[in-house]
Structures are given as C-alpha cells and as structure tokens.
PDB file of C-alpha atoms and ligand atoms in Angstrom:
ATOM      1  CA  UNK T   1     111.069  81.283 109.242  1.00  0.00           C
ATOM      2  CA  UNK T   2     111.538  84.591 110.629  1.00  0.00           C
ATOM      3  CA  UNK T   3     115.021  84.457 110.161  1.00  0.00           C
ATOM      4  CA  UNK T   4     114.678  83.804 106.603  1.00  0.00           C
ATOM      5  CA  UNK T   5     112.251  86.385 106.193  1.00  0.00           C
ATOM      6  CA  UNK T   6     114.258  88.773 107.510  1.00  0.00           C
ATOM      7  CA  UNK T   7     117.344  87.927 105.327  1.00  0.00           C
ATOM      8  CA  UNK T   8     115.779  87.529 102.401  1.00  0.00           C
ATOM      9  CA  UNK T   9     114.452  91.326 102.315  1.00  0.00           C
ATOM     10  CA  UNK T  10     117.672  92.607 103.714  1.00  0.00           C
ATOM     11  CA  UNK T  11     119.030  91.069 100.544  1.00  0.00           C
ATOM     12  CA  UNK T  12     116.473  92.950  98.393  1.00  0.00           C
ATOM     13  CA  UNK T  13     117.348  96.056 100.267  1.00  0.00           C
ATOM     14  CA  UNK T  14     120.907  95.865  99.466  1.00  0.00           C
ATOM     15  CA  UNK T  15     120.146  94.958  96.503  1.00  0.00           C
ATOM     16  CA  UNK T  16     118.137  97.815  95.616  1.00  0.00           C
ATOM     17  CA  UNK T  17     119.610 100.120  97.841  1.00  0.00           C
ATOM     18  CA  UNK T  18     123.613  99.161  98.562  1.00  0.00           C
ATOM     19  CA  UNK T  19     124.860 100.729  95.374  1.00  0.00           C
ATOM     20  CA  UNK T  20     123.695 104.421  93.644  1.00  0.00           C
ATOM     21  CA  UNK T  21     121.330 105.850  92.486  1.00  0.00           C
ATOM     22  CA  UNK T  22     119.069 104.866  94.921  1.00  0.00           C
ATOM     23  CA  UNK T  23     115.569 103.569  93.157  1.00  0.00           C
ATOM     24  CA  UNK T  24     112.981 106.309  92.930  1.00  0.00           C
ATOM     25  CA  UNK T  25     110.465 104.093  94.449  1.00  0.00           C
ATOM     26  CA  UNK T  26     110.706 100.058  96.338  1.00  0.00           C
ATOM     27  CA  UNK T  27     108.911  97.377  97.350  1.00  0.00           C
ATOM     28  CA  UNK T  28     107.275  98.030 100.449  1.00  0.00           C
ATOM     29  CA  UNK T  29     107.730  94.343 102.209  1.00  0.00           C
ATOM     30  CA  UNK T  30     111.154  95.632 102.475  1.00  0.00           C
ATOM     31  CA  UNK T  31     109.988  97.831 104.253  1.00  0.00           C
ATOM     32  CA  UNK T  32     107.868  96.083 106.557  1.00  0.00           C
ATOM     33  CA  UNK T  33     110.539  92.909 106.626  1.00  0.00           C
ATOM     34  CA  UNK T  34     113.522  94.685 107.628  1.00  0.00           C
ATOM     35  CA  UNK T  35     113.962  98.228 106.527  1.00  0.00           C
ATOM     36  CA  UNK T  36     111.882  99.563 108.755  1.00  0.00           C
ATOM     37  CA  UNK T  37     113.249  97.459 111.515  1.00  0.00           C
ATOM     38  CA  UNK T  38     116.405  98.676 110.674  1.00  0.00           C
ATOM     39  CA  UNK T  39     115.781 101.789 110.830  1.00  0.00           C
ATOM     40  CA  UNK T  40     113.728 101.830 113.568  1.00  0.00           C
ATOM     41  CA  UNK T  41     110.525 103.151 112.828  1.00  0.00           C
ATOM     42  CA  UNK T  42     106.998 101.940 111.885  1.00  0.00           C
ATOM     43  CA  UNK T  43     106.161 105.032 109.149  1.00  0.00           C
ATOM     44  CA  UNK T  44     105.032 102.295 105.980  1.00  0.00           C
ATOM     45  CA  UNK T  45     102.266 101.269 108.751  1.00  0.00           C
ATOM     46  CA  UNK T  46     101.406 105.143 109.884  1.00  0.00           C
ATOM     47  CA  UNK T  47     101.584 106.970 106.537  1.00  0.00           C
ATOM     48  CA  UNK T  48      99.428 103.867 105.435  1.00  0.00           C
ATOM     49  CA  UNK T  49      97.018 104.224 108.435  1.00  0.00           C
ATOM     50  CA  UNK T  50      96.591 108.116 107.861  1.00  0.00           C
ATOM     51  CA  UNK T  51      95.546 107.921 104.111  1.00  0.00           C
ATOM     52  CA  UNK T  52      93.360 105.267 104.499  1.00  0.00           C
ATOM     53  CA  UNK T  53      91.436 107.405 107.753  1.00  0.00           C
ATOM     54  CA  UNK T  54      90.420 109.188 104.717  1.00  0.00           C
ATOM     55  CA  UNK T  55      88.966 106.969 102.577  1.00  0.00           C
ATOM     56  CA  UNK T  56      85.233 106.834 103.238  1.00  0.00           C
ATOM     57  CA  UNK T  57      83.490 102.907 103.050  1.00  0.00           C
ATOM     58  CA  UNK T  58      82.671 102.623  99.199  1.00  0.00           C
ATOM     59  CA  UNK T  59      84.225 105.995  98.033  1.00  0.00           C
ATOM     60  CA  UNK T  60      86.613 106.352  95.103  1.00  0.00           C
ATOM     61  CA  UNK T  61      90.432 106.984  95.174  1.00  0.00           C
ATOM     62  CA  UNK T  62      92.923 108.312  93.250  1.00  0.00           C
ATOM     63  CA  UNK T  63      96.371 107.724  94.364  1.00  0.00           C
ATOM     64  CA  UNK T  64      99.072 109.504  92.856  1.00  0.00           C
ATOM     65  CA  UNK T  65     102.745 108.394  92.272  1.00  0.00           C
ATOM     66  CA  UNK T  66     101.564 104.750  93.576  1.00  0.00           C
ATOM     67  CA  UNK T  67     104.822 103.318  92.946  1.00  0.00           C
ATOM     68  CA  UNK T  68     104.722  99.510  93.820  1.00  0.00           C
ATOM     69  CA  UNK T  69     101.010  99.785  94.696  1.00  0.00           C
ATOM     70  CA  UNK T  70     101.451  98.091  98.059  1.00  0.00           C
ATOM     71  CA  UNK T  71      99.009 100.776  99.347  1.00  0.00           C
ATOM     72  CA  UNK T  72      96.796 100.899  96.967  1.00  0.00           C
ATOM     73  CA  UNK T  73      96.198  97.019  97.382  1.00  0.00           C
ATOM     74  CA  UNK T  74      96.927  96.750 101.231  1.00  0.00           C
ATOM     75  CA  UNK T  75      94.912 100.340 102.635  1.00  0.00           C
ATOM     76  CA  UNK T  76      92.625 101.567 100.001  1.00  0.00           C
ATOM     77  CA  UNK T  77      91.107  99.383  98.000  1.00  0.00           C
ATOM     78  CA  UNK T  78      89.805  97.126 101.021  1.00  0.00           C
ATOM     79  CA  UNK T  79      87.536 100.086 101.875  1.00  0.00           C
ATOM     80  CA  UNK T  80      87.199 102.159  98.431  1.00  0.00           C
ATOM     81  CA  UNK T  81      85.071 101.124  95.568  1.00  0.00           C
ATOM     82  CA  UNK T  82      87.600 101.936  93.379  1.00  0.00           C
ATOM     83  CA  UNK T  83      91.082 103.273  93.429  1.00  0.00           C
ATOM     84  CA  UNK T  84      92.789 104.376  90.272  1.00  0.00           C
ATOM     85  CA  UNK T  85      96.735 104.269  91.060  1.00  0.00           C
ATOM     86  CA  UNK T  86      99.290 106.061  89.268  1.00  0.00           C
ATOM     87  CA  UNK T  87     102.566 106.756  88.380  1.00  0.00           C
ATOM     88  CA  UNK T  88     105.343 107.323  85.674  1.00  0.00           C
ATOM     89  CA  UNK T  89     107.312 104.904  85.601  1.00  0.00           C
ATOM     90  CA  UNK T  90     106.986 101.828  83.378  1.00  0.00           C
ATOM     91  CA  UNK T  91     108.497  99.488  86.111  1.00  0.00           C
ATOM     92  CA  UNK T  92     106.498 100.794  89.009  1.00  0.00           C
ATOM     93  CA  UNK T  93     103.400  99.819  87.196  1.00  0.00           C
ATOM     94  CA  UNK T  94     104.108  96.349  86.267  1.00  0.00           C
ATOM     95  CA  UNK T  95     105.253  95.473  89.446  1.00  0.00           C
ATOM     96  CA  UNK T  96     102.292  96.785  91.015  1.00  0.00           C
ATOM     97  CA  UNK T  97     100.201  95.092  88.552  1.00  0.00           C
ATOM     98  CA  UNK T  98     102.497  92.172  89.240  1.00  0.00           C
ATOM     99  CA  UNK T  99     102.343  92.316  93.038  1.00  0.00           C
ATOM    100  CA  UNK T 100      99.471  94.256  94.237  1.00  0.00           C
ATOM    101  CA  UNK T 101      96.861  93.460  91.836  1.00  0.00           C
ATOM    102  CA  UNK T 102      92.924  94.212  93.311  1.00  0.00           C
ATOM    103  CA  UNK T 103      89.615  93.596  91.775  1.00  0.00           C
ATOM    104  CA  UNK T 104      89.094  97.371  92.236  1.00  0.00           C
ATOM    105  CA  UNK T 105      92.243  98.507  91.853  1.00  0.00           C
ATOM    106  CA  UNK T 106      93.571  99.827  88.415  1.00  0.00           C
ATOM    107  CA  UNK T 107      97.217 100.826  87.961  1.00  0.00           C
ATOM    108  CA  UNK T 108      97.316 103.587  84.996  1.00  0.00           C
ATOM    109  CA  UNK T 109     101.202 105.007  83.394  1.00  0.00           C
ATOM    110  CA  UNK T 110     100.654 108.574  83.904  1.00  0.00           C
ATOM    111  CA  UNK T 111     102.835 111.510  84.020  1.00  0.00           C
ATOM    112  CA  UNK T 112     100.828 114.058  86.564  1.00  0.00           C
ATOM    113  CA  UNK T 113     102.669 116.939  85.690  1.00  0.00           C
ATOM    114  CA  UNK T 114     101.058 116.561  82.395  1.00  0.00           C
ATOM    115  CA  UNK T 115      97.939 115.089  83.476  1.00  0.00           C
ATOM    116  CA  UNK T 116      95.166 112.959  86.009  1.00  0.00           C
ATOM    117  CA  UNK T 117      93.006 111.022  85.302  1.00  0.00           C
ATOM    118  CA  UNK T 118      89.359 112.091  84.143  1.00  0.00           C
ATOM    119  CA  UNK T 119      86.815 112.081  86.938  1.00  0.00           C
ATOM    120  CA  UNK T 120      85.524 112.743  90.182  1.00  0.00           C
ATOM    121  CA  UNK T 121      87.166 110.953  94.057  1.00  0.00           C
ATOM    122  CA  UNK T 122      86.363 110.924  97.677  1.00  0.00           C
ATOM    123  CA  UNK T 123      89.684 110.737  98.457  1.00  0.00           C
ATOM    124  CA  UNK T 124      93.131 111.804  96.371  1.00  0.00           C
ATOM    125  CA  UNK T 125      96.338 110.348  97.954  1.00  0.00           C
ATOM    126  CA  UNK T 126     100.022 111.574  97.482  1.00  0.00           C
ATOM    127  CA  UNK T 127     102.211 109.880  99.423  1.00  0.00           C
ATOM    128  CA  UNK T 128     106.098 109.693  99.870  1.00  0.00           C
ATOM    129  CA  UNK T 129     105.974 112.224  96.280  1.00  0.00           C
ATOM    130  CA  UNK T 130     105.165 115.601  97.071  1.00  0.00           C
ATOM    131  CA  UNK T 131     108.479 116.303  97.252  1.00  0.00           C
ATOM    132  CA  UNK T 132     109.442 114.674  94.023  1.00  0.00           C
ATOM    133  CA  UNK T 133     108.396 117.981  91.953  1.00  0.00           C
ATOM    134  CA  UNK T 134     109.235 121.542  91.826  1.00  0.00           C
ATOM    135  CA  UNK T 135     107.320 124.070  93.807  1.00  0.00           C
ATOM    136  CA  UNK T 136     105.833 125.106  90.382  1.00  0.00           C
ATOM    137  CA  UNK T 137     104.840 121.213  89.402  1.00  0.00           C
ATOM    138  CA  UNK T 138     102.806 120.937  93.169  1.00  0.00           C
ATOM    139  CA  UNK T 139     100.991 124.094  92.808  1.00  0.00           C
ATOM    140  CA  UNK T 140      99.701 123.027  89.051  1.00  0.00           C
ATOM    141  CA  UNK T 141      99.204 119.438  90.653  1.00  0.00           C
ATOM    142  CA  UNK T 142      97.519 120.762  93.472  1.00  0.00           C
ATOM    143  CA  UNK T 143      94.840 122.396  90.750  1.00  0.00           C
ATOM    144  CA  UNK T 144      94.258 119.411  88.848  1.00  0.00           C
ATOM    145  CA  UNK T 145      93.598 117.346  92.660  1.00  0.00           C
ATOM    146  CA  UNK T 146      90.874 120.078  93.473  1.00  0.00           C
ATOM    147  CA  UNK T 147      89.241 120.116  90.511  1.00  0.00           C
ATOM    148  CA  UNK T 148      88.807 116.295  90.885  1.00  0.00           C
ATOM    149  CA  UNK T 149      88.090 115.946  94.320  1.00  0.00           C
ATOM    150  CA  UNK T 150      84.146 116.029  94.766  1.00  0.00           C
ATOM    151  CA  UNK T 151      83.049 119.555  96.491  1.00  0.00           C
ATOM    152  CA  UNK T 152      81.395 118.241  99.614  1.00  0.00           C
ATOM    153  CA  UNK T 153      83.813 115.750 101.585  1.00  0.00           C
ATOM    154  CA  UNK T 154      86.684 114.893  99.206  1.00  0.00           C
ATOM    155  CA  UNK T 155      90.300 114.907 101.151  1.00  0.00           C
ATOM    156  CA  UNK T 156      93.630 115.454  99.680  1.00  0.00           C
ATOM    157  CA  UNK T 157      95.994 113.352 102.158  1.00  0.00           C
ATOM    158  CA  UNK T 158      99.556 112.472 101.807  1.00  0.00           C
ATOM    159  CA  UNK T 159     102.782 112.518 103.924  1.00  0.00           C
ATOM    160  CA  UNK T 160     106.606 113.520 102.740  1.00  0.00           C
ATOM    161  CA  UNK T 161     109.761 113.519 104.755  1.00  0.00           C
ATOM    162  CA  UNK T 162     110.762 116.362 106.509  1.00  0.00           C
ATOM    163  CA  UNK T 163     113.772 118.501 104.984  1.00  0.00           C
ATOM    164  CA  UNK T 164     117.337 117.226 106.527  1.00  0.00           C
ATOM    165  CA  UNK T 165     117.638 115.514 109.592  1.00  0.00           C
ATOM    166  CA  UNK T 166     116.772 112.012 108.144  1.00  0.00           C
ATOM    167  CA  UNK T 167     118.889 108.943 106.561  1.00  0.00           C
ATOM    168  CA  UNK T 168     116.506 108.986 103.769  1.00  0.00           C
ATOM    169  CA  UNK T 169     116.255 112.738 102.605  1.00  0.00           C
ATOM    170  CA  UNK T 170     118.322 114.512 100.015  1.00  0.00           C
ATOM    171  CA  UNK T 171     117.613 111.853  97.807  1.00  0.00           C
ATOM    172  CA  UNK T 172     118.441 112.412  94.137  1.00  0.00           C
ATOM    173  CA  UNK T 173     114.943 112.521  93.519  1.00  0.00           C
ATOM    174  CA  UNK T 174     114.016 115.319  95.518  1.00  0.00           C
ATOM    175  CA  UNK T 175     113.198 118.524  94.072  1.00  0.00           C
ATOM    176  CA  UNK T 176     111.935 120.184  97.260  1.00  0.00           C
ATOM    177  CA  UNK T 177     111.735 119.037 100.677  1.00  0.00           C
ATOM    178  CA  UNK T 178     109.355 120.703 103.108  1.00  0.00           C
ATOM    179  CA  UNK T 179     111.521 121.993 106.322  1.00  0.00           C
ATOM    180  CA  UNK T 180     108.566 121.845 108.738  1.00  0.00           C
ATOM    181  CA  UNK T 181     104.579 122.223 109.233  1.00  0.00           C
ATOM    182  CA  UNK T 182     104.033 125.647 108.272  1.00  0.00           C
ATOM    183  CA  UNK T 183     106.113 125.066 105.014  1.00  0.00           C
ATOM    184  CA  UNK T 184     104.078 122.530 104.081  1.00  0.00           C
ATOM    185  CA  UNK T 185     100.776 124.054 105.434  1.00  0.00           C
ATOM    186  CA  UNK T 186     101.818 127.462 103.237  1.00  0.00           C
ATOM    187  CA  UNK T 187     101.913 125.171 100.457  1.00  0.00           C
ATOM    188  CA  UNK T 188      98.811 123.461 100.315  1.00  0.00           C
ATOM    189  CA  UNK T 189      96.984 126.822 101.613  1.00  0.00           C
ATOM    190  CA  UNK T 190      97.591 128.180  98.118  1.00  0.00           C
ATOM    191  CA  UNK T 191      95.234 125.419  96.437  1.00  0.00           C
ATOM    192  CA  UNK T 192      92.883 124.546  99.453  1.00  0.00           C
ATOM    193  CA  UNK T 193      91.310 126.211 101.920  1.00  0.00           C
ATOM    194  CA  UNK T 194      91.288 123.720 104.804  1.00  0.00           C
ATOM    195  CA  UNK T 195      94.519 122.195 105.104  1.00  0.00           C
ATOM    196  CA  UNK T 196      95.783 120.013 108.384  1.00  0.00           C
ATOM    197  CA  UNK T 197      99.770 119.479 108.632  1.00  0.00           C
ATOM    198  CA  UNK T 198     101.076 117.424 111.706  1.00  0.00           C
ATOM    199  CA  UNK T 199     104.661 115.896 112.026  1.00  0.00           C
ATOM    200  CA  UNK T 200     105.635 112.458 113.096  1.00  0.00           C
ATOM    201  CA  UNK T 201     109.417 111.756 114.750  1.00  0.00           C
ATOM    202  CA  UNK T 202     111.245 108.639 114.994  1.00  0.00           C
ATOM    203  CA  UNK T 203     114.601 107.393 115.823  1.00  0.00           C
ATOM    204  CA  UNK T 204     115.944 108.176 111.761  1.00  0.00           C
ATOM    205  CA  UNK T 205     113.462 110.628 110.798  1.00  0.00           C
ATOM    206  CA  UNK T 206     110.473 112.962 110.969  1.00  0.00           C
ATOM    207  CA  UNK T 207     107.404 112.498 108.586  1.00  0.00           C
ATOM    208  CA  UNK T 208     105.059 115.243 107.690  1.00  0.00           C
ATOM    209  CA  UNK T 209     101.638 114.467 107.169  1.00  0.00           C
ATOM    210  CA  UNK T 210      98.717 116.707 105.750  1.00  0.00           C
ATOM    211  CA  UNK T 211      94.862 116.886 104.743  1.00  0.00           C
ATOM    212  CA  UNK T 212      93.676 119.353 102.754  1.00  0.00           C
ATOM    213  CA  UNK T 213      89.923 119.886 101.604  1.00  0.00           C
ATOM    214  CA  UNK T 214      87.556 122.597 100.534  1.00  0.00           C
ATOM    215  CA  UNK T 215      86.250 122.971 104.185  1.00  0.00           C
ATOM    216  CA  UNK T 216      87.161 121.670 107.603  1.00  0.00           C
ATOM    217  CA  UNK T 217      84.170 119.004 108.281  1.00  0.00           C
ATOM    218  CA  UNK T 218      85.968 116.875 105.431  1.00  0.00           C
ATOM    219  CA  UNK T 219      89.135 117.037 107.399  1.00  0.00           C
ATOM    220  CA  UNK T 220      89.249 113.293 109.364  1.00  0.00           C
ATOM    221  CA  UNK T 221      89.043 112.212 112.498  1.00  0.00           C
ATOM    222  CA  UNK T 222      89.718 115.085 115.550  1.00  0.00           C
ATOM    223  CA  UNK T 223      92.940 116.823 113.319  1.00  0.00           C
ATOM    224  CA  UNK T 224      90.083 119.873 112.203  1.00  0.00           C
ATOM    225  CA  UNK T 225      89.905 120.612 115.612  1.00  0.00           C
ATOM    226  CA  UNK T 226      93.822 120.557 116.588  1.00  0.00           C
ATOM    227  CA  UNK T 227      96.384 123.576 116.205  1.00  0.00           C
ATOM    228  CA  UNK T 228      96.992 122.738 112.733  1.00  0.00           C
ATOM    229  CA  UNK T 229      94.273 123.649 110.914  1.00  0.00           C
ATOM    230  CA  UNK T 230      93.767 127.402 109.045  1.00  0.00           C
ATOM    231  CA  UNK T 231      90.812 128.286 107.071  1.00  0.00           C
ATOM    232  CA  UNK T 232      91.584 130.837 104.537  1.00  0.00           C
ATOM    233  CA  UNK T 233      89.183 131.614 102.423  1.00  0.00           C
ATOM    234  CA  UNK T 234      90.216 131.529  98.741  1.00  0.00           C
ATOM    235  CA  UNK T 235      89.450 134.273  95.842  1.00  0.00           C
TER     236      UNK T 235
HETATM  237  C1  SAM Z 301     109.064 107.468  96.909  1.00  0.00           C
HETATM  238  S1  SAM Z 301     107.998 106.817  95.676  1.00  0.00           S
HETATM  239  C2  SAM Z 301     106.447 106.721  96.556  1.00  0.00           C
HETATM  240  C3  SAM Z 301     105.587 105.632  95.993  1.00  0.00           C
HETATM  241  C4  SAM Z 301     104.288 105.375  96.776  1.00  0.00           C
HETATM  242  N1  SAM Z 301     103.387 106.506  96.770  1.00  0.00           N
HETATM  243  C5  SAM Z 301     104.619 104.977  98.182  1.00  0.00           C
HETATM  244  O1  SAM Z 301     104.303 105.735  99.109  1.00  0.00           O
HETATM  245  O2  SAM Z 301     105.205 103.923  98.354  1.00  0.00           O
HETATM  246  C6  SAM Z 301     107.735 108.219  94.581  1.00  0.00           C
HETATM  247  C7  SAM Z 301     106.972 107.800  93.340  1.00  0.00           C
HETATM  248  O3  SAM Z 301     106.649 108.957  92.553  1.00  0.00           O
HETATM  249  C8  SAM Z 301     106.679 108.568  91.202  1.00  0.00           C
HETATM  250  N2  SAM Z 301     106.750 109.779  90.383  1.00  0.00           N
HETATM  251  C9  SAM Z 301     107.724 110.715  90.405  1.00  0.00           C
HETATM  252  N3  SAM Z 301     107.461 111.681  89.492  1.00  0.00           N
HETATM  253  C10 SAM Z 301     106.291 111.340  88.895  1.00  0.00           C
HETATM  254  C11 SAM Z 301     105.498 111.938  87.884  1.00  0.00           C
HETATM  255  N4  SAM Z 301     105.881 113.076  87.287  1.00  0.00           N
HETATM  256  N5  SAM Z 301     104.328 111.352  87.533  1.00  0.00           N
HETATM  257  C12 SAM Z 301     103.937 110.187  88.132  1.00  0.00           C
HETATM  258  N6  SAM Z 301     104.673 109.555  89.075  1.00  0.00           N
HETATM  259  C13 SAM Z 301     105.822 110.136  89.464  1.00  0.00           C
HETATM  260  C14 SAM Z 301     107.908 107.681  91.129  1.00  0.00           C
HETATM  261  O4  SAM Z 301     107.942 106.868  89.985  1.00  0.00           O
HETATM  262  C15 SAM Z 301     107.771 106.882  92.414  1.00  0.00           C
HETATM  263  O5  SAM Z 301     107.051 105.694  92.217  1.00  0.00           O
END
C-alpha cells in the first residue's frame, strides 16, 4: 500500500508540477505523500504546527490565500470555532470545498488586495502567500489584518520561503521574496508592533516564519522571549 501511495502522488506531482507554469497553489497530500519526501523536508507539518500554536481552543480564524484548504481542515478548524478561508482563485476554492470541507470551516472567493472579510479573529493566518504580492499589496494587507484582529490577544502568523537558495523559490508567482529575518521582521514592524521572525533550514530550503500582534504577551509559546522579537511602538 505504501508503494502505491507513494506513486500515485508522485504522479499528481508530475502532473501538476513536470511541465510550466508551475500551479500557484497544490494539493497538500502531495506534499505529505511524496513531495516532501522528495525533497527532504517536513515544512507542510511545521508551517502547519506553527499557525495552529496560535490558534486559541474555540477562537476564530481567518486564513488568507487558503489555497486547497488542507490547513484550514487539518490544523485550524479542529481547535477554532470557526475559520473563514480564503483565496482568489475559483479552482482553489472548489477543491477545498471539495476536499477539505469542515463543519466550521467556510471557504469564501476573495481577492485580499481588494478586500477581507467583515469581522473580528483570534488568529489571522498567511501562509506560503506573503510573498505572492508587492511590497505595496502587504503593507495595505497588513492594515486590513490589524484592523480585524481583536486588540487583546489576536496573532498574525504565517511562514514564506526565504529569497534564493531553495528549489522552490523564484516561482512565477512571486512578487517579493523576503532574503532573511530582519527583512521580513522590517516588514511586518511597519503594521504591528510586536512582531517574532525565526527561520527554519532543511536539506532544499529555508522557511521563514513570523508572529506579529499588537503586544508581545499575544506572541505564542516562548518566541516573545527569544532574540527575535522588537517592540516598537507605533504613531
Ligand atoms: C502557495 S499557495 C499557498 C496556499 C495555502 N495558504 C497553503 O499554505 O497551502 C498561494 C495562494 O495564494 C493565493 N492568492 C494569490 N494572490 C491572491 C489574492 N490576491 N487574493 C487571494 N488569494 C491569493 C493563490 O491562489 C494560492 O492559493
């Protein structure tokens, strides 16, 4: 069985990936079924994990650019009230409603460089998309996630792939890849006040992961505390 498993998602994957352009987003079992094996790393698990830390038991999530939905299904909506998951494309969001359907999960088609959706979360997650928009696009996305992040507590998190050394970056779907922590952190720092950046490195490629709130107490876990962490207090 594992054999066939493995085969039949390599087949997706070359599929989806053998021939240009590559898709924008992908069905994460590939991922998990041979991709990652592949490639030798474990990051659909981690960047998974490292949202979800943020997520608070009953809170309310907006995740942005959900693509197939795999993690809004399979890490936030197991602990999350709610999640609201969405994304632009037309395809993404049938397949998500196709293959990673939840009670409390609702997939919405939504452009966020023209808008998000009305309301208030615990928790907004952007993950594998920051650096699918222009440096002008994050900063006015960036507004919209603070104004809908509740004061007290609510967490940005999200991870992108560090600039160059990787098999996966330069995709034609880049705008803007961050080259390390303090690009990112600079970044963020211009919306949010509190912001957390850490990296990641595997075999293929280094991940960049951040948190960003309006204070440090809503930052998860021990990563207020580490290296990473600036407060800057805004105008
Ligand atoms: C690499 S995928 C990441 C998908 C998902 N977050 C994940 O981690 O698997 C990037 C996603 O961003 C979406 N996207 C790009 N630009 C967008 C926009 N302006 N509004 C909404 N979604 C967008 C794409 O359709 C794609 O699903």
């Amino acid at each position: 069985m594992r054999w066939a498993n493995r085969h039949t998602h390599r087949w997706q994957a070359e599929a989806e990936w053998g021939h240009p352009p590559p898709p924008e987003w992908f069905d994460h079992y590939v991922g998990l079924h041979y991709m990652g094996d592949a490639q030798r790393h474990n990051i659909a698990e981690e960047r998974g994990v490292f949202a979800s830390l943020a997520v608070p038991i009953g809170g309310r999530v907006l995740d942005l650019c959900c693509g197939d939905g795999f993690y809004a299904r399979h890490f936030y909506a197991n602990r999350a009230e709610k999640v609201v998951a969405v994304d632009f494309d037309a395809d993404a969001i049938h397949y998500a409603k196709r293959v990673n359907a939840a009670p409390n999960v609702s997939y919405e088609l939504r452009d966020v460089r023209e808008s998000l959706p009305d309301g208030q979360f615990d928790t907004i997650v952007w993950s594998g998309a920051i650096e699918h928009f222009t440096a002008a696009e994050v900063t006015a996305i960036l507004e919209g996630v603070r104004s809908r992040l509740v004061a007290r507590g609510g967490v940005l998190a999200g991870d992108t792939i560090a600039a160059g050394d990787s098999v996966n970056s330069h995709l034609i779907h880049h705008e803007l890849e961050y080259r390390d922590e303090d690009d990112l952190r600079h970044t963020l720092e211009q919306v949010f006040p509190a912001v957390a950046v850490w990296r990641s490195e595997w075999p293929s490629r280094t991940e960049l992961y951040f948190y960003a709130a309006q204070e440090s107490t809503a930052i998860p876990l021990g990563f207020a505390s580490g290296a990473h962490v600036r407060e800057k207090i805004s105008d």
